[in-house]
């Protein structure tokens, strides 16, 4: 009679196969995690760019609504000059060379211009003139921003309350 003993445990071949399967699963999880992290960073950058454009648009429309005067210059669609309710002479200017929107304080030319929004690919101010042509009734603003391959356009309009007569 032969004594058969069964050995318990794993052989080296079984252990190597199990290790290879675990390694494949870990690589798949790492690739998925990396893709998720890259996607999050891209979405975060896009959000910041679009949010910056929205904040700039809100600031401009708020100041336009309460402005005491807006320069009715139809020949400069990338620039809007106004006298604010506080008496400040300011200009919002889009510079296509560096893709930035600037706030320029015309009262103090020694200070630096303030960057309101970066990654701007297009910006227009469409001014509706008063009947006498000396002022603006309203201004429509369109800002297009781009980050990577994603491009978004935000628009707004403001009626100058002092010129609504």
PDB file of N, CA and C in Angstrom, residues 26-102:
ATOM      1  N   UNK A  26      -3.092  46.179 -10.417  1.00  0.00           N
ATOM      2  CA  UNK A  26      -2.543  47.410  -9.852  1.00  0.00           C
ATOM      3  C   UNK A  26      -2.153  48.410 -10.940  1.00  0.00           C
ATOM      4  N   UNK A  27      -1.617  47.921 -12.045  1.00  0.00           N
ATOM      5  CA  UNK A  27      -1.275  48.805 -13.160  1.00  0.00           C
ATOM      6  C   UNK A  27      -2.542  49.437 -13.732  1.00  0.00           C
ATOM      7  N   UNK A  28      -3.602  48.652 -13.880  1.00  0.00           N
ATOM      8  CA  UNK A  28      -4.864  49.181 -14.399  1.00  0.00           C
ATOM      9  C   UNK A  28      -5.428  50.257 -13.465  1.00  0.00           C
ATOM     10  N   UNK A  29      -5.359  50.034 -12.167  1.00  0.00           N
ATOM     11  CA  UNK A  29      -5.834  51.020 -11.196  1.00  0.00           C
ATOM     12  C   UNK A  29      -4.970  52.283 -11.258  1.00  0.00           C
ATOM     13  N   UNK A  30      -3.657  52.124 -11.392  1.00  0.00           N
ATOM     14  CA  UNK A  30      -2.762  53.281 -11.465  1.00  0.00           C
ATOM     15  C   UNK A  30      -3.031  54.108 -12.719  1.00  0.00           C
ATOM     16  N   UNK A  31      -3.267  53.459 -13.848  1.00  0.00           N
ATOM     17  CA  UNK A  31      -3.569  54.175 -15.092  1.00  0.00           C
ATOM     18  C   UNK A  31      -4.884  54.939 -14.950  1.00  0.00           C
ATOM     19  N   UNK A  32      -5.886  54.311 -14.376  1.00  0.00           N
ATOM     20  CA  UNK A  32      -7.178  54.972 -14.187  1.00  0.00           C
ATOM     21  C   UNK A  32      -7.042  56.161 -13.231  1.00  0.00           C
ATOM     22  N   UNK A  33      -6.280  56.004 -12.166  1.00  0.00           N
ATOM     23  CA  UNK A  33      -6.074  57.093 -11.216  1.00  0.00           C
ATOM     24  C   UNK A  33      -5.334  58.256 -11.868  1.00  0.00           C
ATOM     25  N   UNK A  34      -4.309  57.957 -12.658  1.00  0.00           N
ATOM     26  CA  UNK A  34      -3.551  59.001 -13.346  1.00  0.00           C
ATOM     27  C   UNK A  34      -4.446  59.761 -14.330  1.00  0.00           C
ATOM     28  N   UNK A  35      -5.257  59.038 -15.083  1.00  0.00           N
ATOM     29  CA  UNK A  35      -6.173  59.690 -16.027  1.00  0.00           C
ATOM     30  C   UNK A  35      -7.156  60.586 -15.282  1.00  0.00           C
ATOM     31  N   UNK A  36      -7.624  60.135 -14.143  1.00  0.00           N
ATOM     32  CA  UNK A  36      -8.545  60.929 -13.336  1.00  0.00           C
ATOM     33  C   UNK A  36      -7.864  62.196 -12.818  1.00  0.00           C
ATOM     34  N   UNK A  37      -6.633  62.090 -12.366  1.00  0.00           N
ATOM     35  CA  UNK A  37      -5.903  63.252 -11.851  1.00  0.00           C
ATOM     36  C   UNK A  37      -5.630  64.270 -12.961  1.00  0.00           C
ATOM     37  N   UNK A  38      -5.243  63.804 -14.136  1.00  0.00           N
ATOM     38  CA  UNK A  38      -4.990  64.703 -15.267  1.00  0.00           C
ATOM     39  C   UNK A  38      -6.280  65.402 -15.680  1.00  0.00           C
ATOM     40  N   UNK A  39      -7.373  64.658 -15.746  1.00  0.00           N
ATOM     41  CA  UNK A  39      -8.669  65.225 -16.106  1.00  0.00           C
ATOM     42  C   UNK A  39      -9.098  66.278 -15.088  1.00  0.00           C
ATOM     43  N   UNK A  40      -8.884  66.018 -13.825  1.00  0.00           N
ATOM     44  CA  UNK A  40      -9.228  66.981 -12.780  1.00  0.00           C
ATOM     45  C   UNK A  40      -8.437  68.275 -12.955  1.00  0.00           C
ATOM     46  N   UNK A  41      -7.138  68.166 -13.230  1.00  0.00           N
ATOM     47  CA  UNK A  41      -6.308  69.357 -13.408  1.00  0.00           C
ATOM     48  C   UNK A  41      -6.763  70.180 -14.614  1.00  0.00           C
ATOM     49  N   UNK A  42      -7.115  69.511 -15.703  1.00  0.00           N
ATOM     50  CA  UNK A  42      -7.597  70.221 -16.891  1.00  0.00           C
ATOM     51  C   UNK A  42      -8.924  70.919 -16.602  1.00  0.00           C
ATOM     52  N   UNK A  43      -9.828  70.230 -15.937  1.00  0.00           N
ATOM     53  CA  UNK A  43     -11.120  70.831 -15.593  1.00  0.00           C
ATOM     54  C   UNK A  43     -10.952  72.008 -14.640  1.00  0.00           C
ATOM     55  N   UNK A  44     -10.027  71.899 -13.719  1.00  0.00           N
ATOM     56  CA  UNK A  44      -9.752  72.982 -12.777  1.00  0.00           C
ATOM     57  C   UNK A  44      -9.239  74.217 -13.520  1.00  0.00           C
ATOM     58  N   UNK A  45      -8.338  74.022 -14.474  1.00  0.00           N
ATOM     59  CA  UNK A  45      -7.806  75.142 -15.258  1.00  0.00           C
ATOM     60  C   UNK A  45      -8.901  75.787 -16.106  1.00  0.00           C
ATOM     61  N   UNK A  46      -9.749  74.980 -16.706  1.00  0.00           N
ATOM     62  CA  UNK A  46     -10.853  75.500 -17.513  1.00  0.00           C
ATOM     63  C   UNK A  46     -11.814  76.288 -16.630  1.00  0.00           C
ATOM     64  N   UNK A  47     -12.129  75.753 -15.463  1.00  0.00           N
ATOM     65  CA  UNK A  47     -13.024  76.439 -14.529  1.00  0.00           C
ATOM     66  C   UNK A  47     -12.458  77.797 -14.134  1.00  0.00           C
ATOM     67  N   UNK A  48     -11.176  77.846 -13.810  1.00  0.00           N
ATOM     68  CA  UNK A  48     -10.560  79.113 -13.403  1.00  0.00           C
ATOM     69  C   UNK A  48     -10.609  80.143 -14.525  1.00  0.00           C
ATOM     70  N   UNK A  49     -10.345  79.691 -15.745  1.00  0.00           N
ATOM     71  CA  UNK A  49     -10.368  80.607 -16.891  1.00  0.00           C
ATOM     72  C   UNK A  49     -11.763  81.168 -17.121  1.00  0.00           C
ATOM     73  N   UNK A  50     -12.763  80.302 -17.138  1.00  0.00           N
ATOM     74  CA  UNK A  50     -14.138  80.747 -17.376  1.00  0.00           C
ATOM     75  C   UNK A  50     -14.640  81.597 -16.214  1.00  0.00           C
ATOM     76  N   UNK A  51     -14.302  81.227 -15.003  1.00  0.00           N
ATOM     77  CA  UNK A  51     -14.722  82.000 -13.832  1.00  0.00           C
ATOM     78  C   UNK A  51     -14.094  83.393 -13.846  1.00  0.00           C
ATOM     79  N   UNK A  52     -12.851  83.479 -14.267  1.00  0.00           N
ATOM     80  CA  UNK A  52     -12.190  84.777 -14.378  1.00  0.00           C
ATOM     81  C   UNK A  52     -12.902  85.665 -15.398  1.00  0.00           C
ATOM     82  N   UNK A  53     -13.314  85.091 -16.519  1.00  0.00           N
ATOM     83  CA  UNK A  53     -14.050  85.853 -17.539  1.00  0.00           C
ATOM     84  C   UNK A  53     -15.401  86.309 -16.998  1.00  0.00           C
ATOM     85  N   UNK A  54     -16.076  85.457 -16.271  1.00  0.00           N
ATOM     86  CA  UNK A  54     -17.378  85.832 -15.694  1.00  0.00           C
ATOM     87  C   UNK A  54     -17.232  86.954 -14.671  1.00  0.00           C
ATOM     88  N   UNK A  55     -16.198  86.874 -13.844  1.00  0.00           N
ATOM     89  CA  UNK A  55     -15.977  87.924 -12.853  1.00  0.00           C
ATOM     90  C   UNK A  55     -15.658  89.257 -13.521  1.00  0.00           C
ATOM     91  N   UNK A  56     -14.838  89.220 -14.573  1.00  0.00           N
ATOM     92  CA  UNK A  56     -14.516  90.448 -15.303  1.00  0.00           C
ATOM     93  C   UNK A  56     -15.772  91.024 -15.948  1.00  0.00           C
ATOM     94  N   UNK A  57     -16.588  90.158 -16.539  1.00  0.00           N
ATOM     95  CA  UNK A  57     -17.833  90.602 -17.173  1.00  0.00           C
ATOM     96  C   UNK A  57     -18.773  91.229 -16.142  1.00  0.00           C
ATOM     97  N   UNK A  58     -18.890  90.609 -14.974  1.00  0.00           N
ATOM     98  CA  UNK A  58     -19.738  91.151 -13.906  1.00  0.00           C
ATOM     99  C   UNK A  58     -19.247  92.524 -13.457  1.00  0.00           C
ATOM    100  N   UNK A  59     -17.940  92.649 -13.300  1.00  0.00           N
ATOM    101  CA  UNK A  59     -17.374  93.937 -12.870  1.00  0.00           C
ATOM    102  C   UNK A  59     -17.647  95.024 -13.908  1.00  0.00           C
ATOM    103  N   UNK A  60     -17.428  94.700 -15.179  1.00  0.00           N
ATOM    104  CA  UNK A  60     -17.642  95.697 -16.230  1.00  0.00           C
ATOM    105  C   UNK A  60     -19.110  96.105 -16.333  1.00  0.00           C
ATOM    106  N   UNK A  61     -20.015  95.129 -16.324  1.00  0.00           N
ATOM    107  CA  UNK A  61     -21.438  95.468 -16.456  1.00  0.00           C
ATOM    108  C   UNK A  61     -21.938  96.248 -15.242  1.00  0.00           C
ATOM    109  N   UNK A  62     -21.444  95.920 -14.060  1.00  0.00           N
ATOM    110  CA  UNK A  62     -21.847  96.669 -12.860  1.00  0.00           C
ATOM    111  C   UNK A  62     -21.400  98.121 -12.955  1.00  0.00           C
ATOM    112  N   UNK A  63     -20.165  98.339 -13.389  1.00  0.00           N
ATOM    113  CA  UNK A  63     -19.673  99.713 -13.493  1.00  0.00           C
ATOM    114  C   UNK A  63     -20.335 100.465 -14.643  1.00  0.00           C
ATOM    115  N   UNK A  64     -20.660  99.768 -15.714  1.00  0.00           N
ATOM    116  CA  UNK A  64     -21.348 100.423 -16.827  1.00  0.00           C
ATOM    117  C   UNK A  64     -22.749 100.881 -16.425  1.00  0.00           C
ATOM    118  N   UNK A  65     -23.469 100.062 -15.685  1.00  0.00           N
ATOM    119  CA  UNK A  65     -24.839 100.416 -15.285  1.00  0.00           C
ATOM    120  C   UNK A  65     -24.884 101.711 -14.485  1.00  0.00           C
ATOM    121  N   UNK A  66     -23.889 101.893 -13.632  1.00  0.00           N
ATOM    122  CA  UNK A  66     -23.894 103.061 -12.751  1.00  0.00           C
ATOM    123  C   UNK A  66     -22.973 104.176 -13.238  1.00  0.00           C
ATOM    124  N   UNK A  67     -22.384 104.037 -14.408  1.00  0.00           N
ATOM    125  CA  UNK A  67     -21.438 105.038 -14.918  1.00  0.00           C
ATOM    126  C   UNK A  67     -22.131 106.369 -15.160  1.00  0.00           C
ATOM    127  N   UNK A  68     -21.382 107.437 -14.932  1.00  0.00           N
ATOM    128  CA  UNK A  68     -21.936 108.761 -15.221  1.00  0.00           C
ATOM    129  C   UNK A  68     -21.760 109.113 -16.692  1.00  0.00           C
ATOM    130  N   UNK A  69     -20.786 108.504 -17.358  1.00  0.00           N
ATOM    131  CA  UNK A  69     -20.593 108.730 -18.796  1.00  0.00           C
ATOM    132  C   UNK A  69     -19.788 107.579 -19.382  1.00  0.00           C
ATOM    133  N   UNK A  70     -20.133 107.212 -20.617  1.00  0.00           N
ATOM    134  CA  UNK A  70     -19.400 106.182 -21.354  1.00  0.00           C
ATOM    135  C   UNK A  70     -19.004 106.781 -22.688  1.00  0.00           C
ATOM    136  N   UNK A  71     -17.740 106.664 -23.025  1.00  0.00           N
ATOM    137  CA  UNK A  71     -17.237 107.230 -24.283  1.00  0.00           C
ATOM    138  C   UNK A  71     -17.838 106.474 -25.467  1.00  0.00           C
ATOM    139  N   UNK A  72     -18.551 107.168 -26.334  1.00  0.00           N
ATOM    140  CA  UNK A  72     -19.219 106.497 -27.452  1.00  0.00           C
ATOM    141  C   UNK A  72     -18.302 106.364 -28.666  1.00  0.00           C
ATOM    142  N   UNK A  73     -17.254 105.586 -28.534  1.00  0.00           N
ATOM    143  CA  UNK A  73     -16.292 105.436 -29.628  1.00  0.00           C
ATOM    144  C   UNK A  73     -16.538 104.116 -30.347  1.00  0.00           C
ATOM    145  N   UNK A  74     -17.274 104.134 -31.461  1.00  0.00           N
ATOM    146  CA  UNK A  74     -17.556 102.884 -32.170  1.00  0.00           C
ATOM    147  C   UNK A  74     -16.353 102.341 -32.937  1.00  0.00           C
ATOM    148  N   UNK A  75     -15.288 103.147 -33.054  1.00  0.00           N
ATOM    149  CA  UNK A  75     -14.101 102.712 -33.800  1.00  0.00           C
ATOM    150  C   UNK A  75     -13.142 101.877 -32.968  1.00  0.00           C
ATOM    151  N   UNK A  76     -13.424 101.704 -31.701  1.00  0.00           N
ATOM    152  CA  UNK A  76     -12.554 100.874 -30.852  1.00  0.00           C
ATOM    153  C   UNK A  76     -13.394  99.792 -30.173  1.00  0.00           C
ATOM    154  N   UNK A  77     -13.683  98.704 -30.899  1.00  0.00           N
ATOM    155  CA  UNK A  77     -14.542  97.658 -30.334  1.00  0.00           C
ATOM    156  C   UNK A  77     -13.872  96.827 -29.238  1.00  0.00           C
ATOM    157  N   UNK A  78     -12.567  96.990 -29.034  1.00  0.00           N
ATOM    158  CA  UNK A  78     -11.875  96.232 -27.991  1.00  0.00           C
ATOM    159  C   UNK A  78     -11.552  97.107 -26.789  1.00  0.00           C
ATOM    160  N   UNK A  79     -12.227  98.247 -26.687  1.00  0.00           N
ATOM    161  CA  UNK A  79     -11.937  99.189 -25.611  1.00  0.00           C
ATOM    162  C   UNK A  79     -13.216  99.892 -25.173  1.00  0.00           C
ATOM    163  N   UNK A  80     -13.323 100.114 -23.866  1.00  0.00           N
ATOM    164  CA  UNK A  80     -14.482 100.825 -23.328  1.00  0.00           C
ATOM    165  C   UNK A  80     -13.997 101.769 -22.229  1.00  0.00           C
ATOM    166  N   UNK A  81     -14.185 103.069 -22.461  1.00  0.00           N
ATOM    167  CA  UNK A  81     -13.762 104.094 -21.513  1.00  0.00           C
ATOM    168  C   UNK A  81     -15.001 104.707 -20.878  1.00  0.00           C
ATOM    169  N   UNK A  82     -14.926 104.914 -19.565  1.00  0.00           N
ATOM    170  CA  UNK A  82     -16.086 105.461 -18.853  1.00  0.00           C
ATOM    171  C   UNK A  82     -15.654 106.280 -17.653  1.00  0.00           C
ATOM    172  N   UNK A  83     -16.603 107.075 -17.188  1.00  0.00           N
ATOM    173  CA  UNK A  83     -16.468 107.800 -15.935  1.00  0.00           C
ATOM    174  C   UNK A  83     -17.391 107.077 -14.953  1.00  0.00           C
ATOM    175  N   UNK A  84     -16.808 106.483 -13.914  1.00  0.00           N
ATOM    176  CA  UNK A  84     -17.607 105.698 -12.973  1.00  0.00           C
ATOM    177  C   UNK A  84     -18.453 106.614 -12.095  1.00  0.00           C
ATOM    178  N   UNK A  85     -19.349 106.008 -11.342  1.00  0.00           N
ATOM    179  CA  UNK A  85     -20.200 106.764 -10.419  1.00  0.00           C
ATOM    180  C   UNK A  85     -19.371 107.454  -9.344  1.00  0.00           C
ATOM    181  N   UNK A  86     -18.184 106.913  -9.044  1.00  0.00           N
ATOM    182  CA  UNK A  86     -17.292 107.512  -8.053  1.00  0.00           C
ATOM    183  C   UNK A  86     -16.427 108.619  -8.642  1.00  0.00           C
ATOM    184  N   UNK A  87     -16.552 108.872  -9.944  1.00  0.00           N
ATOM    185  CA  UNK A  87     -15.768 109.923 -10.582  1.00  0.00           C
ATOM    186  C   UNK A  87     -14.429 109.468 -11.127  1.00  0.00           C
ATOM    187  N   UNK A  88     -14.185 108.172 -11.158  1.00  0.00           N
ATOM    188  CA  UNK A  88     -12.929 107.652 -11.712  1.00  0.00           C
ATOM    189  C   UNK A  88     -13.029 107.546 -13.228  1.00  0.00           C
ATOM    190  N   UNK A  89     -11.961 107.920 -13.911  1.00  0.00           N
ATOM    191  CA  UNK A  89     -11.872 107.772 -15.361  1.00  0.00           C
ATOM    192  C   UNK A  89     -11.110 106.477 -15.634  1.00  0.00           C
ATOM    193  N   UNK A  90     -11.820 105.451 -16.129  1.00  0.00           N
ATOM    194  CA  UNK A  90     -11.191 104.144 -16.342  1.00  0.00           C
ATOM    195  C   UNK A  90     -11.434 103.655 -17.768  1.00  0.00           C
ATOM    196  N   UNK A  91     -10.580 102.738 -18.189  1.00  0.00           N
ATOM    197  CA  UNK A  91     -10.711 102.099 -19.497  1.00  0.00           C
ATOM    198  C   UNK A  91     -10.514 100.603 -19.332  1.00  0.00           C
ATOM    199  N   UNK A  92     -11.398  99.834 -19.945  1.00  0.00           N
ATOM    200  CA  UNK A  92     -11.211  98.393 -20.066  1.00  0.00           C
ATOM    201  C   UNK A  92     -10.690  98.155 -21.478  1.00  0.00           C
ATOM    202  N   UNK A  93      -9.519  97.542 -21.591  1.00  0.00           N
ATOM    203  CA  UNK A  93      -8.904  97.349 -22.904  1.00  0.00           C
ATOM    204  C   UNK A  93      -8.442  95.900 -23.070  1.00  0.00           C
ATOM    205  N   UNK A  94      -8.817  95.329 -24.217  1.00  0.00           N
ATOM    206  CA  UNK A  94      -8.360  93.986 -24.581  1.00  0.00           C
ATOM    207  C   UNK A  94      -7.117  94.119 -25.443  1.00  0.00           C
ATOM    208  N   UNK A  95      -6.057  93.412 -25.053  1.00  0.00           N
ATOM    209  CA  UNK A  95      -4.815  93.401 -25.818  1.00  0.00           C
ATOM    210  C   UNK A  95      -4.669  92.030 -26.470  1.00  0.00           C
ATOM    211  N   UNK A  96      -4.844  91.979 -27.787  1.00  0.00           N
ATOM    212  CA  UNK A  96      -4.780  90.707 -28.507  1.00  0.00           C
ATOM    213  C   UNK A  96      -3.365  90.145 -28.551  1.00  0.00           C
ATOM    214  N   UNK A  97      -2.354  90.994 -28.381  1.00  0.00           N
ATOM    215  CA  UNK A  97      -0.970  90.523 -28.449  1.00  0.00           C
ATOM    216  C   UNK A  97      -0.628  89.581 -27.299  1.00  0.00           C
ATOM    217  N   UNK A  98      -1.146  89.867 -26.115  1.00  0.00           N
ATOM    218  CA  UNK A  98      -0.853  88.993 -24.972  1.00  0.00           C
ATOM    219  C   UNK A  98      -2.095  88.293 -24.419  1.00  0.00           C
ATOM    220  N   UNK A  99      -3.230  88.409 -25.125  1.00  0.00           N
ATOM    221  CA  UNK A  99      -4.479  87.727 -24.746  1.00  0.00           C
ATOM    222  C   UNK A  99      -4.925  88.059 -23.324  1.00  0.00           C
ATOM    223  N   UNK A 100      -4.911  89.350 -22.999  1.00  0.00           N
ATOM    224  CA  UNK A 100      -5.318  89.776 -21.656  1.00  0.00           C
ATOM    225  C   UNK A 100      -6.286  90.951 -21.735  1.00  0.00           C
ATOM    226  N   UNK A 101      -7.145  91.020 -20.733  1.00  0.00           N
ATOM    227  CA  UNK A 101      -8.062  92.141 -20.556  1.00  0.00           C
ATOM    228  C   UNK A 101      -7.526  92.986 -19.403  1.00  0.00           C
ATOM    229  N   UNK A 102      -7.344  94.274 -19.664  1.00  0.00           N
ATOM    230  CA  UNK A 102      -6.755  95.171 -18.678  1.00  0.00           C
ATOM    231  C   UNK A 102      -7.770  96.196 -18.189  1.00  0.00           C
TER     232      UNK A 102
END
